[in-house]
């Protein structure tokens, strides 16, 4: 299916990114229903010790957690626990009577609020059309979130998912449910929903229902001591931190350019908290804190080999090694556009659509790289990405630890290079 000589171009390009000190290290796996077509590692897990990047290097997969949480929710859907149109207030009553930012300000300059015209549904959580956002995708909402102690992800202070959900319920929505797409904390709410419906903590549900059946022993919300020995640090361009003084996430996506030859350094706190609202300790040393917050949106740590098992299960229609997690028909629905013509401007080039937990390539001709229409995909904040091709029946997953990474085009370039290697 793939030409080995042409696949080697992928490794050569990644090595160039390492040599130019844009990234510290990187790995990739391309696999299908039965076969592994390609594996490659380049560079270092840890630059300071020159320890190599390996297939079992542990990384923060951040928003690649969303796919696992979304599959978990749909497993409960298959058991008849809810309809996609079920309002979340049925299970989480604190989300009754939600308010919406009205767009005007009162005499004190504060945003005015009004009652939402409809209730939030589970389908809207899965498709990011509920009105919830992130600090970095909606700064006005972000002000409310900060005041209420609602992080985008990551706590080290003992906060639980239940407490977090209670805090979020006091904040307004950006718009009436179903009216727009806004990438946000929806999947964390979904994690709390799973807790209430299943009667288990979210981490226990994920482990017993997904990770253990798939043999994903190297995936966890908080790395074990053994995993910690293989955990890659997050690196950042080695630049003057004053560059972050006048940046926010939206303009950084278009303007962030650290310049060639700046090199790398360990992630400084300012380089990430400029853009997102989180607890830096939860990013820097997740293996050293007594973690009680299990983020369905961004909390898991995993390896290339482990996450590939999850992707192979999806490629095989919901089954792996004789264990079925989910039906082929449910996966088909999850990778079907759920947002109509609503635009999304994160995760792609603005022409993509969104299903139930996945971005979807709606128009391959408008992408900046070769791809297949109908591919479903997502990535993580620290430069991890995956996509699945349901037509050619293969998946690709890439791991790296770099933030900010607005300037790093490696993963996008590789997506196209996979297709130039098909024979």
Short mmCIF file of C-alpha atoms in Angstrom, two decimals:
data_model
loop_
_atom_site.label_atom_id
_atom_site.label_comp_id
_atom_site.label_asym_id
_atom_site.label_seq_id
_atom_site.Cartn_x
_atom_site.Cartn_y
_atom_site.Cartn_z
CA UNK A 1 0.00 0.00 0.00
CA UNK A 2 2.90 2.36 0.73
CA UNK A 3 6.25 2.84 -1.00
CA UNK A 4 9.02 2.49 1.61
CA UNK A 5 11.35 4.80 -0.31
CA UNK A 6 8.73 7.54 -0.37
CA UNK A 7 7.89 7.01 3.30
CA UNK A 8 11.56 7.60 4.12
CA UNK A 9 11.03 11.19 3.01
CA UNK A 10 8.92 11.65 6.15
CA UNK A 11 11.78 10.65 8.44
CA UNK A 12 14.21 12.82 6.48
CA UNK A 13 11.97 15.86 6.90
CA UNK A 14 11.46 15.23 10.61
CA UNK A 15 15.21 14.86 11.07
CA UNK A 16 15.69 18.24 9.42
CA UNK A 17 13.30 19.79 11.97
CA UNK A 18 15.40 18.22 14.74
CA UNK A 19 18.66 19.37 13.19
CA UNK A 20 17.27 22.90 12.90
CA UNK A 21 16.25 22.73 16.59
CA UNK A 22 12.62 23.45 15.84
CA UNK A 23 11.61 20.28 17.70
CA UNK A 24 13.44 18.08 20.20
CA UNK A 25 12.19 14.72 18.95
CA UNK A 26 9.28 13.18 17.07
CA UNK A 27 7.75 9.83 16.23
CA UNK A 28 5.12 8.45 13.88
CA UNK A 29 3.16 5.30 13.20
CA UNK A 30 1.07 4.47 10.15
CA UNK A 31 -1.13 1.43 10.55
CA UNK A 32 -4.16 -0.34 9.17
CA UNK A 33 -6.65 -2.97 10.25
CA UNK A 34 -3.97 -5.64 10.59
CA UNK A 35 -0.61 -4.17 9.66
CA UNK A 36 1.82 -1.54 10.80
CA UNK A 37 2.98 0.12 7.60
CA UNK A 38 5.56 2.51 9.02
CA UNK A 39 7.22 3.50 12.27
CA UNK A 40 9.91 6.09 12.77
CA UNK A 41 11.54 8.04 15.58
CA UNK A 42 13.96 10.95 15.36
CA UNK A 43 15.68 13.21 17.86
CA UNK A 44 15.53 13.16 21.62
CA UNK A 45 12.98 12.60 24.32
CA UNK A 46 15.12 14.82 26.54
CA UNK A 47 17.64 17.16 24.96
CA UNK A 48 19.68 17.73 28.12
CA UNK A 49 20.51 14.04 28.60
CA UNK A 50 20.44 13.16 24.89
CA UNK A 51 18.05 10.30 25.68
CA UNK A 52 16.49 9.25 22.37
CA UNK A 53 12.89 9.60 21.32
CA UNK A 54 11.40 6.12 21.25
CA UNK A 55 8.15 4.40 20.32
CA UNK A 56 7.25 4.08 24.02
CA UNK A 57 8.14 7.66 25.00
CA UNK A 58 5.34 9.06 27.17
CA UNK A 59 3.84 12.37 26.07
CA UNK A 60 1.00 14.69 27.06
CA UNK A 61 -1.62 14.01 24.40
CA UNK A 62 -3.85 16.90 25.58
CA UNK A 63 -6.86 17.20 23.25
CA UNK A 64 -6.30 13.76 21.75
CA UNK A 65 -7.99 12.75 25.03
CA UNK A 66 -11.24 14.04 23.51
CA UNK A 67 -11.53 11.09 21.12
CA UNK A 68 -11.27 8.59 23.99
CA UNK A 69 -13.81 10.47 26.13
CA UNK A 70 -16.18 10.79 23.18
CA UNK A 71 -16.00 7.07 22.42
CA UNK A 72 -16.68 6.42 26.12
CA UNK A 73 -19.81 8.56 25.98
CA UNK A 74 -21.02 6.81 22.84
CA UNK A 75 -20.50 3.44 24.51
CA UNK A 76 -23.05 4.56 27.11
CA UNK A 77 -25.28 5.82 24.30
CA UNK A 78 -25.19 2.33 22.78
CA UNK A 79 -26.39 0.93 26.12
CA UNK A 80 -29.49 3.11 25.93
CA UNK A 81 -28.47 5.51 28.69
CA UNK A 82 -29.47 8.63 26.74
CA UNK A 83 -30.41 10.06 23.37
CA UNK A 84 -28.10 12.46 21.59
CA UNK A 85 -30.84 15.06 21.99
CA UNK A 86 -31.11 14.47 25.75
CA UNK A 87 -30.56 17.70 27.71
CA UNK A 88 -27.56 17.50 30.01
CA UNK A 89 -29.62 19.02 32.84
CA UNK A 90 -31.34 15.65 33.14
CA UNK A 91 -28.10 14.28 34.58
CA UNK A 92 -26.40 17.52 35.66
CA UNK A 93 -29.20 19.74 37.00
CA UNK A 94 -26.82 22.59 37.81
CA UNK A 95 -26.81 23.31 34.05
CA UNK A 96 -30.50 24.21 34.08
CA UNK A 97 -31.46 27.84 33.37
CA UNK A 98 -28.16 28.79 31.71
CA UNK A 99 -27.40 32.41 30.88
CA UNK A 100 -25.93 33.76 27.62
CA UNK A 101 -23.68 36.78 27.07
CA UNK A 102 -26.03 39.29 25.46
CA UNK A 103 -23.40 41.38 23.69
CA UNK A 104 -24.11 44.65 25.51
CA UNK A 105 -22.56 46.10 28.64
CA UNK A 106 -24.25 47.68 31.65
CA UNK A 107 -23.43 51.10 33.11
CA UNK A 108 -20.48 49.61 34.98
CA UNK A 109 -19.03 48.16 31.79
CA UNK A 110 -19.93 44.58 32.66
CA UNK A 111 -21.35 42.17 30.09
CA UNK A 112 -25.13 41.86 30.27
CA UNK A 113 -26.67 38.40 30.32
CA UNK A 114 -29.98 36.90 29.22
CA UNK A 115 -31.61 33.51 29.55
CA UNK A 116 -30.60 30.86 27.02
CA UNK A 117 -33.35 30.03 24.55
CA UNK A 118 -32.80 26.26 24.78
CA UNK A 119 -31.12 23.61 26.89
CA UNK A 120 -27.69 22.13 26.17
CA UNK A 121 -27.84 18.62 24.67
CA UNK A 122 -25.31 15.80 24.73
CA UNK A 123 -24.96 16.06 20.96
CA UNK A 124 -23.93 19.71 21.40
CA UNK A 125 -21.24 18.74 23.91
CA UNK A 126 -19.84 16.18 21.46
CA UNK A 127 -19.92 18.64 18.55
CA UNK A 128 -18.74 21.77 20.43
CA UNK A 129 -21.92 23.71 19.70
CA UNK A 130 -23.13 24.11 23.30
CA UNK A 131 -21.87 27.66 23.90
CA UNK A 132 -19.01 26.61 26.21
CA UNK A 133 -15.55 27.78 25.17
CA UNK A 134 -11.97 27.89 26.32
CA UNK A 135 -10.13 30.88 27.73
CA UNK A 136 -8.06 30.91 24.53
CA UNK A 137 -10.98 30.60 22.09
CA UNK A 138 -13.32 33.16 23.67
CA UNK A 139 -11.65 35.77 25.86
CA UNK A 140 -14.92 37.26 27.16
CA UNK A 141 -15.96 33.84 28.43
CA UNK A 142 -12.43 33.40 29.66
CA UNK A 143 -12.90 36.32 32.05
CA UNK A 144 -15.85 34.54 33.66
CA UNK A 145 -13.93 31.27 33.77
CA UNK A 146 -10.94 32.84 35.52
CA UNK A 147 -13.15 34.55 38.08
CA UNK A 148 -14.91 31.24 38.82
CA UNK A 149 -11.77 29.07 38.97
CA UNK A 150 -12.60 27.23 35.75
CA UNK A 151 -9.38 26.10 34.05
CA UNK A 152 -9.14 25.04 30.42
CA UNK A 153 -7.49 21.93 31.83
CA UNK A 154 -5.02 21.03 34.54
CA UNK A 155 -5.20 21.43 38.33
CA UNK A 156 -2.78 20.42 41.07
CA UNK A 157 -4.79 21.78 44.02
CA UNK A 158 -7.20 18.90 44.62
CA UNK A 159 -10.01 20.20 42.42
CA UNK A 160 -12.32 17.41 41.24
CA UNK A 161 -14.33 17.13 38.05
CA UNK A 162 -17.55 17.48 40.05
CA UNK A 163 -16.33 20.73 41.66
CA UNK A 164 -15.15 22.03 38.30
CA UNK A 165 -18.55 21.34 36.72
CA UNK A 166 -20.30 23.21 39.53
CA UNK A 167 -18.06 26.22 38.93
CA UNK A 168 -18.64 26.12 35.18
CA UNK A 169 -22.41 26.05 35.66
CA UNK A 170 -22.25 29.53 37.23
CA UNK A 171 -20.67 30.97 34.06
CA UNK A 172 -22.64 32.12 31.01
CA UNK A 173 -22.58 30.63 27.52
CA UNK A 174 -21.14 32.46 24.54
CA UNK A 175 -24.33 31.92 22.51
CA UNK A 176 -27.56 29.94 22.54
CA UNK A 177 -26.91 26.19 22.34
CA UNK A 178 -26.67 24.88 18.78
CA UNK A 179 -26.19 28.26 17.10
CA UNK A 180 -22.42 28.19 16.52
CA UNK A 181 -19.32 26.04 16.78
CA UNK A 182 -16.91 27.05 19.56
CA UNK A 183 -14.07 24.82 20.64
CA UNK A 184 -14.13 24.52 24.40
CA UNK A 185 -14.53 22.60 27.63
CA UNK A 186 -17.43 20.52 26.32
CA UNK A 187 -15.57 17.21 26.62
CA UNK A 188 -14.76 17.87 30.27
CA UNK A 189 -18.49 18.31 30.90
CA UNK A 190 -18.92 15.03 29.02
CA UNK A 191 -16.47 13.40 31.45
CA UNK A 192 -18.59 14.53 34.40
CA UNK A 193 -21.69 13.26 32.59
CA UNK A 194 -20.01 9.85 32.24
CA UNK A 195 -19.31 9.83 35.97
CA UNK A 196 -22.94 10.47 36.86
CA UNK A 197 -24.36 7.96 34.36
CA UNK A 198 -21.83 5.17 34.99
CA UNK A 199 -21.51 5.60 38.76
CA UNK A 200 -17.71 5.49 38.41
CA UNK A 201 -15.09 8.20 38.52
CA UNK A 202 -14.18 9.25 35.00
CA UNK A 203 -10.65 7.85 35.25
CA UNK A 204 -11.98 4.50 36.50
CA UNK A 205 -14.49 4.35 33.63
CA UNK A 206 -11.85 5.13 31.02
CA UNK A 207 -9.48 2.54 32.44
CA UNK A 208 -12.00 -0.29 32.85
CA UNK A 209 -14.04 0.33 29.68
CA UNK A 210 -11.41 1.45 27.17
CA UNK A 211 -7.77 1.31 28.25
CA UNK A 212 -7.71 -2.14 29.84
CA UNK A 213 -9.73 -3.87 27.08
CA UNK A 214 -7.39 -2.40 24.45
CA UNK A 215 -4.23 -3.22 26.41
CA UNK A 216 -3.29 0.46 26.76
CA UNK A 217 -1.17 0.06 29.90
CA UNK A 218 0.91 3.16 29.08
CA UNK A 219 -2.02 5.57 29.06
CA UNK A 220 -3.09 7.41 32.22
CA UNK A 221 -4.29 10.78 33.45
CA UNK A 222 -1.31 10.95 35.79
CA UNK A 223 1.83 8.99 34.82
CA UNK A 224 2.98 6.21 37.11
CA UNK A 225 6.56 6.26 38.38
CA UNK A 226 7.55 3.84 35.62
CA UNK A 227 5.88 5.97 32.95
CA UNK A 228 7.48 9.09 34.40
CA UNK A 229 10.93 7.71 33.57
CA UNK A 230 9.89 7.83 29.90
CA UNK A 231 8.01 11.15 30.02
CA UNK A 232 9.21 13.74 27.51
CA UNK A 233 9.48 17.34 28.71
CA UNK A 234 7.65 20.05 26.79
CA UNK A 235 10.05 22.31 24.90
CA UNK A 236 9.59 25.85 23.66
CA UNK A 237 11.47 28.20 21.30
CA UNK A 238 14.37 29.75 23.18
CA UNK A 239 13.32 33.38 22.81
CA UNK A 240 12.90 36.46 24.98
CA UNK A 241 9.71 35.94 26.98
CA UNK A 242 8.69 39.57 26.41
CA UNK A 243 7.38 38.44 23.01
CA UNK A 244 4.36 37.04 24.87
CA UNK A 245 3.40 40.37 26.43
CA UNK A 246 1.22 41.49 23.53
CA UNK A 247 0.04 38.15 22.20
CA UNK A 248 -3.14 36.17 22.57
CA UNK A 249 -4.04 32.81 21.04
CA UNK A 250 -5.92 34.17 18.04
CA UNK A 251 -3.29 36.60 16.78
CA UNK A 252 -0.44 34.25 17.70
CA UNK A 253 -1.79 31.65 15.28
CA UNK A 254 -1.17 34.13 12.46
CA UNK A 255 1.88 36.06 13.67
CA UNK A 256 3.96 33.90 16.02
CA UNK A 257 7.41 33.47 14.49
CA UNK A 258 10.35 32.85 16.83
CA UNK A 259 12.80 33.02 13.93
CA UNK A 260 15.24 30.46 12.58
CA UNK A 261 18.10 29.30 14.73
CA UNK A 262 16.68 30.31 18.11
CA UNK A 263 16.90 26.76 19.47
CA UNK A 264 14.90 25.17 22.27
CA UNK A 265 14.47 25.44 26.01
CA UNK A 266 12.24 23.79 28.59
CA UNK A 267 8.73 25.24 28.50
CA UNK A 268 8.61 28.43 30.61
CA UNK A 269 5.39 29.16 32.43
CA UNK A 270 4.72 32.38 30.54
CA UNK A 271 4.93 30.63 27.17
CA UNK A 272 1.78 28.66 27.88
CA UNK A 273 -0.20 30.66 30.44
CA UNK A 274 -0.23 33.59 27.99
CA UNK A 275 -2.55 31.55 25.79
CA UNK A 276 -4.42 29.13 28.06
CA UNK A 277 -5.79 29.15 31.60
CA UNK A 278 -4.33 26.24 33.55
CA UNK A 279 -2.17 25.16 36.46
CA UNK A 280 1.43 25.10 35.21
CA UNK A 281 2.44 22.42 37.71
CA UNK A 282 -0.07 20.04 36.12
CA UNK A 283 1.74 20.51 32.81
CA UNK A 284 5.32 20.50 34.03
CA UNK A 285 5.22 17.69 36.59
CA UNK A 286 2.00 15.66 36.26
CA UNK A 287 3.76 12.61 37.72
CA UNK A 288 4.59 14.44 40.96
CA UNK A 289 1.16 15.74 41.94
CA UNK A 290 -1.69 13.88 43.59
CA UNK A 291 -4.01 14.37 40.67
CA UNK A 292 -7.75 14.49 41.36
CA UNK A 293 -8.90 16.29 38.20
CA UNK A 294 -9.52 13.98 35.24
CA UNK A 295 -9.91 16.11 32.15
CA UNK A 296 -11.87 14.52 29.32
CA UNK A 297 -10.72 17.36 27.11
CA UNK A 298 -6.97 17.27 27.64
CA UNK A 299 -5.87 15.14 30.60
CA UNK A 300 -4.33 11.92 29.31
CA UNK A 301 -0.71 10.91 28.84
CA UNK A 302 0.11 8.14 26.40
CA UNK A 303 2.65 6.74 23.95
CA UNK A 304 2.74 6.31 20.19
CA UNK A 305 2.27 2.56 20.56
CA UNK A 306 -0.58 2.83 23.05
CA UNK A 307 -2.60 5.46 21.22
CA UNK A 308 -2.15 3.48 18.02
CA UNK A 309 -4.15 0.66 19.61
CA UNK A 310 -7.07 3.03 20.06
CA UNK A 311 -6.80 4.22 16.45
CA UNK A 312 -6.49 0.66 15.16
CA UNK A 313 -9.69 -0.20 17.04
CA UNK A 314 -11.48 2.62 15.21
CA UNK A 315 -9.99 1.53 11.88
CA UNK A 316 -11.31 -1.97 12.52
CA UNK A 317 -14.82 -0.67 13.13
CA UNK A 318 -14.75 -0.67 16.93
CA UNK A 319 -13.06 -4.01 17.70
CA UNK A 320 -9.51 -5.06 18.57
CA UNK A 321 -8.09 -8.41 19.65
CA UNK A 322 -11.53 -9.95 19.95
CA UNK A 323 -12.93 -7.16 22.13
CA UNK A 324 -15.61 -4.88 20.72
CA UNK A 325 -15.90 -1.46 22.33
CA UNK A 326 -18.30 0.20 19.94
CA UNK A 327 -20.26 -0.62 16.80
CA UNK A 328 -19.19 0.28 13.23
CA UNK A 329 -22.46 2.17 12.78
CA UNK A 330 -21.77 4.35 15.83
CA UNK A 331 -18.31 5.18 14.49
CA UNK A 332 -19.87 6.09 11.16
CA UNK A 333 -22.18 8.56 12.92
CA UNK A 334 -19.28 9.98 14.96
CA UNK A 335 -17.32 10.75 11.80
CA UNK A 336 -20.33 12.32 10.05
CA UNK A 337 -20.77 16.09 9.97
CA UNK A 338 -22.96 17.13 12.92
CA UNK A 339 -22.75 20.91 12.57
CA UNK A 340 -24.17 21.56 9.11
CA UNK A 341 -22.58 24.60 7.47
CA UNK A 342 -21.27 26.11 10.70
CA UNK A 343 -17.61 27.08 10.19
CA UNK A 344 -14.79 25.97 12.43
CA UNK A 345 -11.49 27.81 12.54
CA UNK A 346 -9.37 25.57 14.73
CA UNK A 347 -7.81 22.22 13.89
CA UNK A 348 -7.67 22.89 10.17
CA UNK A 349 -7.97 25.68 7.65
CA UNK A 350 -11.54 26.77 8.31
CA UNK A 351 -13.19 24.50 5.78
CA UNK A 352 -13.44 21.45 8.03
CA UNK A 353 -16.55 20.26 9.82
CA UNK A 354 -17.09 18.47 13.11
CA UNK A 355 -18.72 15.18 14.04
CA UNK A 356 -19.14 13.68 17.51
CA UNK A 357 -15.67 14.11 18.95
CA UNK A 358 -13.74 14.43 15.68
CA UNK A 359 -12.87 17.04 13.10
CA UNK A 360 -13.82 16.01 9.57
CA UNK A 361 -12.28 16.91 6.21
CA UNK A 362 -15.26 18.15 4.22
CA UNK A 363 -13.42 19.43 1.14
CA UNK A 364 -10.06 17.83 0.40
CA UNK A 365 -9.42 20.28 -2.42
CA UNK A 366 -9.29 23.23 -0.02
CA UNK A 367 -6.69 21.72 2.31
CA UNK A 368 -3.03 22.84 2.12
CA UNK A 369 -1.88 19.21 1.93
CA UNK A 370 -2.92 15.97 0.22
CA UNK A 371 -5.70 14.18 2.04
CA UNK A 372 -8.88 12.16 1.61
CA UNK A 373 -12.32 13.70 1.92
CA UNK A 374 -14.01 12.19 4.97
CA UNK A 375 -10.82 11.81 7.01
CA UNK A 376 -11.47 12.33 10.71
CA UNK A 377 -8.82 13.81 12.95
CA UNK A 378 -7.69 15.97 15.83
CA UNK A 379 -4.57 16.91 17.74
CA UNK A 380 -3.22 18.04 21.07
CA UNK A 381 -1.87 21.37 22.33
CA UNK A 382 1.69 20.08 22.68
CA UNK A 383 2.03 19.12 18.98
CA UNK A 384 0.54 15.64 18.85
CA UNK A 385 -1.79 14.77 15.97
CA UNK A 386 -3.67 11.87 14.42
CA UNK A 387 -5.98 11.21 11.50
CA UNK A 388 -7.92 8.25 10.20
CA UNK A 389 -8.70 7.54 6.55
CA UNK A 390 -11.92 5.46 6.37
CA UNK A 391 -11.66 5.06 2.59
CA UNK A 392 -8.16 3.58 2.47
CA UNK A 393 -8.56 2.13 5.99
CA UNK A 394 -5.44 3.39 7.72
CA UNK A 395 -4.51 5.73 10.55
CA UNK A 396 -1.54 8.01 11.26
CA UNK A 397 -0.40 9.27 14.67
CA UNK A 398 2.47 11.68 15.39
CA UNK A 399 3.94 12.63 18.76
CA UNK A 400 6.08 15.58 19.83
CA UNK A 401 6.22 17.95 22.83
CA UNK A 402 6.45 21.57 21.69
CA UNK A 403 4.62 24.69 22.86
CA UNK A 404 3.98 27.21 21.38
CA UNK A 405 3.98 25.35 18.07
CA UNK A 406 2.11 27.77 15.79
CA UNK A 407 5.27 28.02 13.67
CA UNK A 408 5.89 24.27 13.32
CA UNK A 409 4.43 22.88 10.09
CA UNK A 410 5.92 19.39 10.39
CA UNK A 411 2.72 17.51 11.21
CA UNK A 412 0.76 19.23 8.44
CA UNK A 413 3.49 18.54 5.90
CA UNK A 414 3.64 14.90 6.94
CA UNK A 415 -0.11 14.47 6.43
CA UNK A 416 0.40 15.20 2.73
CA UNK A 417 3.57 13.15 2.51
CA UNK A 418 1.68 10.07 3.68
CA UNK A 419 -0.48 10.32 0.56
CA UNK A 420 2.42 10.82 -1.84
CA UNK A 421 3.71 7.44 -0.57
CA UNK A 422 0.55 5.49 -1.46
CA UNK A 423 1.12 3.17 -4.44
#
